[in-house]
Amino acid sequence: MIERSFLVRVHDGLHARPATQFVKLAKSFSSDIQITCNAQTASAKSAVKLMLLGIKENDEATLRVEGEDETEALSALATFLQTPTAGDVALKKSDEPASPSDPAPQAGRAKRAGWGIAASEGTAIGPVFAFFPPVLKIEPHRVEDTDAEVARFAEAVDSVTSAFARNKERPEISADAVGIIDALIDLAHDTDFSDEVGAAIRTRQDAASAAMAVGTRLTESFEAMEDPYIRARAEDMRSVTRQIVLALLGQRDVSLDELSCGSIIVADEVTAWDLAKARLSDVAGIVCRKGAATSHVAIMARAYGIPAVLGAAVDEEHLKSAQIIGLDGTTGQVFVDPDTETRMSLTQAIERETADRKALEAYRTIEPVTSDGRKVEVAANLGTLAEIPAALEAGAMGVGLFRTEFLFMERKTLPTEDEQAETYRKLAEAFAPYPVVIRTLDIGGDKPIAGVDFEHEDNPFLGWRGVRMCLERTDVFKPQLRALLRASVVGNVKVLLPMIADGSEVEAVRDLFAQCQDELEREGIPCGTFELGVMIETPAAVFLAGDLAQKVDFFSVGTNDLTQYVMAADRLNPKVANLNRTEHPAVLAAIAAACKAAREAGIWIGVCGEAAARPDLISFFVENGVTELSMSSAAIPRAKRCVTEL
């Protein structure tokens, strides 16, 4: 048996999707795996028990693994738990409803109005589709053949999960929705849930009563949790339980598939499963009396661009009897049967939003130039090849940052040179002739990989990471460098080095590249050349920018880490969020210094941190000589417009 303790780095902790993926990973090993956190222990192979631990970001957790593959299991699971982006995407938190004292939207006053949680931005108004499923009526009875009743429960679970799976095949379903449905399927198949229902049936309870009792108890356990992400999983447990009980009773639930185009769904609660059955293109908006911005229905609404207000403080009878509902998904305000003035204001807001979206469409295909003739490339930040279509659709002018660590994470073994070369080549071909900037492996103790043993560090952000680790582990680094050389034959590859703090590190990497190129030429394997750049993300790189600029072909400012290091403020710690600001004068001064060094050396400089997409900072970057901005795909059209308006 082996045991290891560490801080959990998964963004917002093990809520539904990360928990589901963690359990899947655990189940791929034969070893017995236990996880302890918050003075409680659970099997790592049970999603329900795992989520009930309430594991949050920065909690300390202990993995205890015993079995023939215990070493591999511990390594893989530790990697997952120490990877901030594992299993999910960062979501905007909004757990408190707006209050009447907050600034009101332009929509004016309604006959009956309420406030709730702004769960998905946008304005909507339309006819009401009231969705209030009736309370299930179960008639408990004693069963004699408990084995047959357990089998009947299993059949009901299979029936429900098969229906879930069929919905994944719908052509309009999004990747987010597929992930959510997978989480529901895993919840229905959870062994602890099934075992508890089976144990209740063996006391001669009927399957419907047993499933409802166990499901209700687990739902209440989720609702009692402090963490909003875990608390929001009560919605999923309640939904799964209801569907299984309906199957056992032989009943069909009310459905959103009868919704007419342009309707506003009003409900006490809408689950992800309910919403998955609707024609989402027909849904104009959603208003629920329950729910939070962290719920799965909120995630789906944002993915499909459906305005939504959850946790709305509106009387149920008012919602049921309403004819027209208006809502502002940005402020969280709801308007029940709005008056003429309010309807006009809402309609005008919708027209403005529609015009803005259409206006941004025109920027997808342009190459932005400022009014005084400066051309700026607006590129995409990517982590996998699966993100390429969205970037191309958004109009990305290449890739400003390809994070190669995603090739290494969540694997039991290191990727081969051939695997890496193929990935980098496909990336380059997809965006040719635009450039693709590929960052070499940027991992450390906070996001370790299989095959590299990271000793405990009190502060891994200041430790053995990035190029520091790579230069010591050339057995890991050289295959990547060889793969980059092989992919560079496409002609548009640029290589970026992370965590540079000294010029000698650049020289050491160049020596390794030269060795790799000689090896490939002797082996008769085609390879090309490329520009080499460094990340400006440490204060040392800023102070040495003049010297570094003589050794490289370009700079790329990583604003996320640069802000963290300049301000000595952990970007994952909400208590110092007021200091962790890229717009702080100290951070802007550091960026301006790097830009000045780049201009004087005649090399180009880009920005690849989250700040690259901020309209309030784009003018600062361009004025200081930045010629490339790289960001998430969704932000590209707006950034292009910002550049053309400078």
XYZ file of C-alpha atoms in Angstrom:
646
model
C 0.000 0.000 0.000
C 1.164 3.539 -0.787
C -0.226 6.834 0.444
C 0.292 10.463 -0.543
C -1.168 13.798 0.579
C -1.312 16.991 -1.471
C -3.365 20.113 -2.198
C -6.167 19.711 -4.734
C -5.651 22.157 -7.617
C -8.728 21.353 -9.754
C -10.581 24.613 -10.387
C -13.561 24.836 -7.972
C -12.897 21.332 -6.669
C -14.441 17.980 -7.508
C -17.893 19.006 -8.673
C -19.842 16.750 -11.047
C -17.776 16.534 -14.215
C -14.319 16.439 -12.613
C -15.637 13.904 -10.083
C -17.078 11.776 -12.885
C -13.811 11.809 -14.821
C -11.792 11.121 -11.669
C -13.967 8.062 -10.927
C -13.565 6.822 -14.507
C -9.807 7.138 -14.172
C -9.845 5.324 -10.815
C -11.932 2.488 -12.256
C -9.307 1.927 -14.966
C -7.015 0.488 -12.268
C -7.509 -2.761 -10.392
C -6.143 -1.410 -7.100
C -8.357 -0.488 -4.177
C -8.319 3.329 -3.995
C -9.507 5.429 -1.063
C -9.485 9.218 -0.819
C -9.652 11.156 2.448
C -10.558 14.822 2.766
C -12.310 16.958 5.375
C -11.952 14.122 7.923
C -14.021 11.773 5.731
C -12.986 8.830 3.560
C -14.639 7.448 0.431
C -13.953 5.071 -2.413
C -12.417 6.860 -5.377
C -14.591 4.645 -7.581
C -17.913 6.103 -6.398
C -18.997 9.451 -7.859
C -21.720 9.950 -5.257
C -19.482 9.303 -2.256
C -16.671 11.320 -3.827
C -18.856 14.400 -4.381
C -20.264 14.143 -0.859
C -16.743 14.639 0.499
C -17.112 18.213 -0.739
C -13.530 18.428 -1.993
C -12.780 22.023 -2.897
C -9.871 23.682 -4.627
C -6.861 23.978 -2.270
C -8.248 21.350 0.141
C -5.699 18.815 1.372
C -6.549 15.280 0.245
C -4.888 11.922 0.877
C -4.879 9.075 -1.640
C -4.424 5.559 -0.270
C -3.845 2.936 -2.985
C -3.317 -0.809 -2.622
C -2.964 -3.337 -5.429
C -0.781 -4.621 -8.225
C -0.940 -1.354 -10.209
C -0.829 0.956 -7.186
C 2.171 2.995 -8.398
C 0.611 3.784 -11.773
C -2.762 4.494 -10.167
C -1.328 6.919 -7.632
C 0.652 8.762 -10.283
C -2.320 9.152 -12.640
C -4.808 10.185 -9.944
C -2.374 12.604 -8.330
C -1.763 14.196 -11.720
C -5.513 14.647 -12.202
C -6.079 16.221 -8.791
C -3.165 18.606 -9.227
C -4.237 19.799 -12.675
C -6.298 23.027 -12.380
C -8.222 22.437 -15.626
C -8.890 18.721 -15.066
C -12.425 17.707 -15.980
C -13.905 21.153 -16.395
C -13.659 24.676 -17.582
C -13.440 27.667 -15.527
C -16.872 29.091 -14.959
C -17.933 32.497 -13.803
C -19.293 32.213 -10.294
C -22.476 34.032 -9.351
C -24.117 32.519 -6.341
C -25.890 35.505 -4.838
C -28.983 36.962 -6.490
C -28.936 40.574 -7.415
C -30.862 42.774 -5.051
C -33.361 45.519 -5.757
C -30.715 48.004 -4.616
C -28.511 46.995 -7.555
C -28.638 49.267 -10.594
C -31.743 48.351 -12.606
C -31.397 47.472 -16.277
C -32.707 49.796 -18.931
C -35.840 47.721 -19.237
C -37.837 49.882 -16.851
C -40.560 48.638 -14.548
C -42.894 45.673 -14.853
C -46.221 44.880 -13.265
C -44.547 42.118 -11.257
C -40.766 41.879 -11.193
C -38.233 39.809 -9.319
C -34.536 39.258 -9.022
C -32.462 36.138 -9.305
C -29.028 34.827 -10.236
C -27.683 36.073 -13.563
C -26.861 32.624 -14.965
C -26.526 33.268 -18.712
C -26.229 36.749 -20.220
C -28.631 38.252 -22.723
C -32.137 39.729 -22.862
C -35.301 37.810 -23.762
C -39.058 38.237 -23.872
C -41.680 35.774 -25.043
C -44.723 33.630 -24.294
C -44.561 31.443 -21.213
C -44.022 27.695 -21.375
C -44.864 26.631 -17.824
C -42.906 23.541 -16.831
C -44.082 22.224 -13.474
C -43.929 18.393 -13.467
C -46.380 16.833 -10.999
C -45.192 15.297 -7.742
C -44.695 11.544 -8.125
C -47.226 9.408 -6.289
C -45.753 6.145 -5.075
C -47.822 3.513 -3.322
C -45.348 1.613 -1.130
C -45.878 -2.116 -0.895
C -44.085 -5.172 0.419
C -42.327 -7.374 -2.134
C -41.805 -11.099 -1.788
C -39.344 -11.813 -4.610
C -36.552 -9.390 -3.760
C -34.201 -10.748 -6.451
C -36.801 -10.001 -9.131
C -37.342 -6.515 -7.696
C -33.594 -5.801 -7.716
C -33.509 -6.950 -11.341
C -36.454 -4.646 -12.114
C -34.554 -1.726 -10.615
C -31.502 -2.585 -12.733
C -33.689 -2.691 -15.853
C -35.101 0.739 -15.002
C -31.585 2.156 -14.626
C -30.601 0.670 -18.003
C -33.732 2.096 -19.616
C -33.054 5.585 -18.267
C -29.353 5.619 -19.160
C -30.146 4.318 -22.654
C -32.524 7.250 -23.099
C -29.797 9.580 -21.854
C -27.327 8.070 -24.331
C -29.745 8.430 -27.260
C -29.954 12.147 -26.611
C -26.185 12.434 -27.082
C -26.672 11.430 -30.730
C -28.819 14.460 -31.575
C -27.029 16.531 -34.252
C -27.466 19.847 -32.428
C -26.116 18.618 -29.081
C -23.011 20.481 -27.882
C -19.845 19.051 -26.354
C -20.806 20.629 -23.014
C -24.210 18.941 -23.124
C -22.637 15.582 -23.964
C -20.327 15.893 -20.957
C -23.265 16.725 -18.704
C -25.311 13.771 -19.962
C -22.306 11.493 -19.382
C -22.189 12.745 -15.780
C -25.894 11.892 -15.355
C -25.328 8.409 -16.782
C -22.465 7.781 -14.373
C -24.591 9.036 -11.482
C -27.384 6.598 -12.394
C -24.875 3.740 -12.596
C -23.091 4.688 -9.369
C -22.403 1.522 -7.395
C -23.073 3.055 -3.989
C -26.447 4.380 -5.137
C -27.356 0.983 -6.609
C -26.071 -0.922 -3.570
C -28.102 1.202 -1.164
C -31.252 0.778 -3.251
C -30.575 -2.957 -3.486
C -30.116 -3.195 0.281
C -33.431 -1.388 0.835
C -35.216 -3.720 -1.586
C -33.861 -6.720 0.305
C -35.724 -5.430 3.366
C -38.787 -6.029 1.144
C -39.340 -2.428 0.063
C -40.597 -1.999 -3.498
C -38.022 -0.663 -5.978
C -39.763 2.688 -6.580
C -40.014 3.485 -2.860
C -36.439 2.350 -2.250
C -35.019 4.382 -5.153
C -36.949 7.486 -4.110
C -35.848 7.177 -0.466
C -32.162 6.685 -1.300
C -32.187 9.337 -4.039
C -33.911 11.867 -1.785
C -31.430 11.267 1.022
C -28.460 11.736 -1.334
C -30.069 14.856 -2.819
C -30.460 16.335 0.656
C -26.827 15.483 1.398
C -25.730 17.479 -1.641
C -27.998 20.398 -0.708
C -26.404 20.527 2.745
C -22.912 21.082 1.347
C -21.299 24.521 1.636
C -19.577 24.508 -1.728
C -21.920 25.867 -4.448
C -20.620 23.464 -7.115
C -21.302 20.415 -4.939
C -24.623 21.859 -3.778
C -25.702 22.256 -7.405
C -25.319 18.491 -7.923
C -28.536 18.029 -5.945
C -30.305 18.958 -9.183
C -28.619 16.043 -10.973
C -29.364 13.515 -8.225
C -33.010 14.590 -8.054
C -33.332 14.358 -11.847
C -31.779 10.898 -12.090
C -33.907 9.603 -9.217
C -37.109 10.945 -10.782
C -36.392 9.334 -14.147
C -35.644 5.948 -12.562
C -38.814 6.060 -10.437
C -40.909 7.039 -13.466
C -39.495 4.061 -15.354
C -40.375 1.774 -12.423
C -43.910 3.173 -12.304
C -44.318 2.867 -16.060
C -45.097 6.579 -16.395
C -44.006 9.227 -18.903
C -42.851 12.585 -17.591
C -43.947 15.946 -18.934
C -41.432 17.104 -21.491
C -39.986 20.255 -22.992
C -40.126 18.693 -26.457
C -43.591 20.274 -26.866
C -42.200 23.791 -26.447
C -42.967 26.208 -29.289
C -40.320 28.422 -30.883
C -39.513 31.624 -29.015
C -40.937 30.514 -25.674
C -39.583 31.352 -22.237
C -39.362 28.305 -19.966
C -40.606 29.105 -16.458
C -40.252 26.459 -13.786
C -39.536 25.690 -10.202
C -36.465 23.837 -11.482
C -35.230 22.651 -14.871
C -32.670 19.872 -14.919
C -30.011 19.278 -17.541
C -31.898 16.155 -18.608
C -35.111 18.151 -19.083
C -33.321 20.758 -21.154
C -31.509 18.158 -23.253
C -34.886 16.928 -24.558
C -35.916 20.383 -25.827
C -35.153 21.843 -29.240
C -32.706 24.303 -27.802
C -32.892 26.586 -30.825
C -36.569 27.162 -29.905
C -35.823 28.267 -26.317
C -35.738 32.066 -25.997
C -34.974 32.145 -22.263
C -35.173 30.326 -18.927
C -36.484 31.472 -15.546
C -36.348 29.096 -12.565
C -37.141 29.561 -8.892
C -34.291 27.202 -8.006
C -30.779 26.716 -9.329
C -27.442 28.498 -9.420
C -24.896 29.734 -11.944
C -22.886 26.582 -11.215
C -25.705 24.185 -12.152
C -25.640 22.071 -15.290
C -28.654 23.857 -16.753
C -26.746 27.158 -16.427
C -23.729 25.652 -18.181
C -25.938 24.421 -21.031
C -27.726 27.776 -21.313
C -24.399 29.589 -21.663
C -23.169 27.058 -24.223
C -26.238 27.671 -26.414
C -26.465 31.416 -25.788
C -29.836 31.177 -24.014
C -30.489 34.015 -21.512
C -31.253 32.561 -18.078
C -32.116 33.701 -14.571
C -32.082 31.049 -11.842
C -33.022 31.207 -8.177
C -35.585 33.870 -9.099
C -37.500 35.365 -6.185
C -40.844 35.211 -8.002
C -44.017 33.627 -6.645
C -44.763 30.230 -8.250
C -48.396 31.119 -8.935
C -47.338 34.312 -10.699
C -45.077 32.281 -12.983
C -47.740 29.646 -13.659
C -50.397 32.212 -14.516
C -48.159 34.558 -16.534
C -48.682 35.025 -20.261
C -45.457 36.898 -21.101
C -42.076 36.813 -19.350
C -39.127 39.109 -19.888
C -35.677 38.633 -18.400
C -32.221 40.149 -18.291
C -29.682 37.350 -17.928
C -26.901 39.849 -17.300
C -28.428 41.573 -14.264
C -30.720 38.771 -13.058
C -33.994 40.704 -13.326
C -37.276 39.016 -14.278
C -40.395 40.799 -15.589
C -43.763 39.021 -15.220
C -46.393 40.208 -17.715
C -44.434 43.425 -18.357
C -46.238 46.624 -19.312
C -45.942 48.219 -22.741
C -43.019 50.446 -21.808
C -41.032 47.539 -20.364
C -41.775 45.313 -23.362
C -40.496 48.028 -25.671
C -37.293 48.433 -23.631
C -36.667 44.679 -23.614
C -37.288 44.428 -27.345
C -34.872 47.287 -28.010
C -32.224 45.587 -25.844
C -32.659 42.357 -27.828
C -32.308 44.280 -31.090
C -29.082 45.900 -29.856
C -27.649 42.532 -28.772
C -28.623 40.913 -32.076
C -27.071 43.765 -34.047
C -23.895 43.508 -31.974
C -23.609 39.765 -32.634
C -24.186 40.292 -36.346
C -21.679 43.104 -36.414
C -19.062 40.863 -34.822
C -19.684 38.222 -37.512
C -18.106 40.565 -40.042
C -14.869 40.576 -38.044
C -14.350 36.822 -38.212
C -12.778 36.976 -41.648
C -10.898 40.284 -41.507
C -7.254 40.886 -40.674
C -7.515 43.856 -38.304
C -5.541 47.026 -38.907
C -5.595 50.147 -36.740
C -6.585 53.481 -38.245
C -2.906 54.448 -38.536
C -2.035 51.262 -40.428
C -0.705 48.865 -37.771
C -1.602 45.240 -38.478
C -2.276 43.055 -35.446
C -2.667 39.277 -35.594
C -5.481 37.947 -33.399
C -4.806 34.283 -32.707
C -6.170 31.481 -30.536
C -4.933 29.830 -27.352
C -5.396 26.069 -27.710
C -4.650 22.955 -25.699
C -5.849 20.157 -27.978
C -6.516 19.477 -31.657
C -10.222 19.161 -30.838
C -10.337 22.943 -30.331
C -9.186 23.707 -33.887
C -12.643 23.887 -35.579
C -13.955 26.461 -33.096
C -10.826 28.592 -33.546
C -11.101 28.519 -37.339
C -14.801 29.334 -37.164
C -14.015 32.328 -34.934
C -11.488 33.641 -37.448
C -8.245 32.879 -35.612
C -5.187 34.139 -37.460
C -3.124 31.180 -36.312
C -2.298 29.964 -32.810
C -0.559 32.259 -30.353
C -0.189 29.587 -27.689
C -0.473 25.815 -27.995
C -0.128 24.257 -24.553
C 1.700 20.978 -25.135
C 1.282 19.808 -21.527
C -2.195 18.535 -22.392
C -0.490 15.873 -24.526
C 1.285 14.624 -21.401
C -1.397 14.886 -18.734
C -3.948 12.242 -17.752
C -1.798 9.509 -19.310
C -0.112 6.520 -17.744
C 2.919 6.887 -20.044
C 4.738 9.720 -21.795
C 3.658 10.465 -25.402
C 6.084 9.190 -28.015
C 8.069 11.384 -30.374
C 5.917 10.171 -33.276
C 2.679 11.027 -31.441
C 3.936 14.513 -30.694
C 5.244 15.114 -34.223
C 1.889 14.092 -35.695
C -0.016 16.415 -33.341
C 2.210 19.412 -34.030
C 2.112 18.769 -37.786
C -1.710 18.592 -37.844
C -1.876 21.825 -35.880
C 0.454 23.617 -38.294
C -1.367 22.312 -41.377
C -4.765 23.358 -40.025
C -3.734 27.029 -39.751
C -1.215 27.388 -42.606
C -0.037 29.871 -43.715
C -0.773 31.583 -40.382
C 1.838 30.891 -37.663
C 1.350 28.463 -34.795
C 3.300 29.171 -31.613
C 3.930 25.911 -29.754
C 5.063 26.195 -26.146
C 7.427 23.520 -24.905
C 6.393 21.432 -21.925
C 5.300 23.674 -19.055
C 4.654 21.440 -16.072
C 5.705 21.336 -12.441
C 4.697 20.051 -9.043
C 1.278 21.711 -9.343
C 0.526 19.776 -12.561
C 2.828 16.746 -12.714
C 2.924 14.093 -15.434
C 3.521 10.365 -15.531
C 7.185 9.535 -15.958
C 8.522 12.503 -13.997
C 8.882 12.243 -10.233
C 8.194 15.610 -8.632
C 9.306 15.903 -5.046
C 7.112 17.873 -2.676
C 7.633 21.634 -2.953
C 6.146 24.155 -0.568
C 5.606 26.516 -3.481
C 5.633 24.711 -6.851
C 4.967 27.981 -8.711
C 8.494 29.022 -7.675
C 10.013 25.591 -8.075
C 11.214 22.940 -10.501
C 8.969 23.661 -13.446
C 8.889 24.614 -17.121
C 12.243 24.875 -18.854
C 14.035 24.237 -15.537
C 12.661 20.708 -15.346
C 13.051 20.091 -19.083
C 16.756 20.958 -19.139
C 17.382 18.424 -16.367
C 15.152 15.740 -17.872
C 16.446 15.665 -21.441
C 15.003 12.159 -21.811
C 11.601 13.867 -21.700
C 12.597 17.104 -23.440
C 14.578 15.865 -26.452
C 11.740 13.782 -27.951
C 9.602 16.933 -27.872
C 12.323 19.018 -29.515
C 12.797 16.361 -32.221
C 9.029 16.289 -32.788
C 8.941 20.082 -33.159
C 11.765 19.973 -35.695
C 9.915 17.287 -37.677
C 6.658 19.279 -37.651
C 8.405 22.504 -38.680
C 8.698 21.257 -42.282
C 5.161 22.643 -42.726
C 6.798 26.077 -42.496
C 4.721 28.023 -39.980
C 5.881 26.605 -36.630
C 7.293 28.883 -33.925
C 8.585 27.521 -30.598
C 8.059 29.229 -27.252
C 10.042 28.542 -24.054
C 8.251 28.940 -20.695
C 9.526 30.104 -17.307
C 12.723 31.689 -18.620
C 14.703 33.577 -15.958
C 18.237 33.570 -17.414
C 19.846 33.827 -20.846
C 21.853 30.648 -20.262
C 18.593 28.672 -20.351
C 17.918 29.872 -23.902
C 21.436 28.958 -24.979
C 21.085 25.473 -23.453
C 17.849 24.886 -25.374
C 19.442 26.050 -28.628
C 22.296 23.553 -28.045
C 19.777 20.758 -27.537
C 17.914 21.733 -30.710
C 21.200 21.614 -32.625
C 21.906 18.123 -31.253
C 18.431 16.950 -32.229
C 18.739 18.415 -35.723
C 22.060 16.618 -36.272
C 20.498 13.341 -35.096
C 17.501 13.693 -37.421
C 19.679 14.542 -40.416
C 21.873 11.487 -39.752
C 18.739 9.355 -39.542
C 17.451 10.784 -42.810
C 14.316 12.265 -41.195
C 13.154 15.588 -42.716
C 13.140 18.569 -40.383
C 12.805 22.314 -40.733
C 13.715 25.544 -38.984
C 11.635 27.909 -36.894
C 11.635 31.082 -34.843
C 12.446 30.628 -31.144
C 10.844 32.833 -28.523
C 10.546 33.127 -24.760
C 7.683 33.762 -22.390
C 7.900 37.045 -20.527
C 6.318 35.835 -17.304
C 8.992 36.208 -14.600
C 10.315 39.501 -13.198
C 13.791 38.260 -14.146
C 12.759 38.033 -17.799
C 11.522 41.632 -17.631
C 14.746 42.928 -16.095
C 16.836 40.918 -18.588
C 14.582 41.645 -21.580
C 17.303 43.601 -23.396
C 19.751 40.686 -23.133
C 17.114 38.043 -23.948
C 15.985 39.956 -27.019
C 19.470 39.433 -28.514
C 19.127 35.655 -28.159
C 15.597 35.027 -29.488
C 13.280 35.875 -32.381
C 10.230 36.989 -30.396
C 8.670 37.559 -26.974
C 5.260 36.411 -25.757
C 3.890 37.994 -22.588
C 2.105 35.539 -20.314
C 0.007 38.043 -18.382
C -1.482 35.463 -15.997
C 1.813 34.400 -14.437
C 3.559 37.739 -14.940
C 0.837 39.428 -12.892
C 1.128 36.757 -10.210
C 4.888 37.075 -9.925
C 5.104 40.865 -10.170
C 2.392 41.387 -7.560
C 3.422 38.415 -5.363
C -0.278 37.492 -5.384
C -1.391 33.900 -6.047
C -3.823 34.000 -8.968
C -5.793 31.127 -7.416
C -6.242 32.845 -4.043
C -9.429 34.967 -3.865
C -8.126 36.767 -0.768
C -5.538 38.614 -2.842
C -7.643 39.014 -5.982
C -7.560 42.791 -5.530
C -3.788 42.662 -6.101
C -3.799 40.100 -8.900
C -4.746 42.602 -11.602
C -3.023 42.937 -14.961
C -4.107 46.577 -15.135
C -2.079 47.361 -11.992
C 0.541 50.058 -12.806
C 3.385 47.746 -11.758
C 2.321 45.020 -14.198
C 1.746 47.497 -17.029
C 5.200 48.961 -16.403
C 6.725 45.468 -16.682
C 4.916 44.829 -19.972
C 5.937 48.228 -21.333
C 9.594 47.489 -20.474
C 9.470 44.171 -22.346
C 7.845 45.876 -25.344
C 10.568 48.562 -25.365
C 13.305 45.893 -25.342
C 11.603 44.060 -28.222
C 11.286 47.246 -30.312
C 14.917 48.185 -29.761
C 16.086 44.692 -30.764
C 13.812 44.569 -33.813
C 11.880 41.455 -32.725
C 8.112 41.060 -32.510
C 6.161 40.699 -29.259
C 2.788 39.132 -28.546
C 0.476 38.719 -25.559
C -0.973 35.274 -24.832
C -2.468 35.666 -21.359
C -6.155 36.214 -20.616
C -5.646 39.989 -20.664
C -5.032 39.853 -24.431
C -8.819 39.771 -24.960
C -9.636 42.707 -22.685
C -10.982 45.723 -24.614
C -9.694 48.039 -21.881
C -6.096 46.792 -22.340
C -5.858 46.114 -26.086
C -5.109 49.762 -26.844
C -2.271 49.743 -24.272
C -0.743 46.622 -25.842
C -0.919 47.938 -29.409
C 0.370 51.389 -28.475
C 3.418 49.699 -26.924
C 4.171 47.735 -30.079
C 2.405 44.383 -29.549
C 1.648 42.840 -32.956
C -0.039 39.602 -31.843
C -2.868 39.011 -29.375
C -3.818 35.439 -28.509
C -6.941 34.401 -26.590
C -9.826 31.952 -26.285
C -11.617 31.452 -29.601
C -14.893 33.013 -28.487
C -13.178 36.357 -27.801
C -11.506 36.697 -31.210
C -14.176 38.661 -33.178
C -14.589 41.240 -30.414
C -10.817 41.699 -30.127
C -10.550 42.207 -33.872
C -13.166 44.936 -33.682
C -11.293 46.599 -30.815
C -8.123 46.727 -32.911
C -9.835 48.266 -35.954
C -11.369 50.958 -33.756
C -7.995 52.103 -32.370
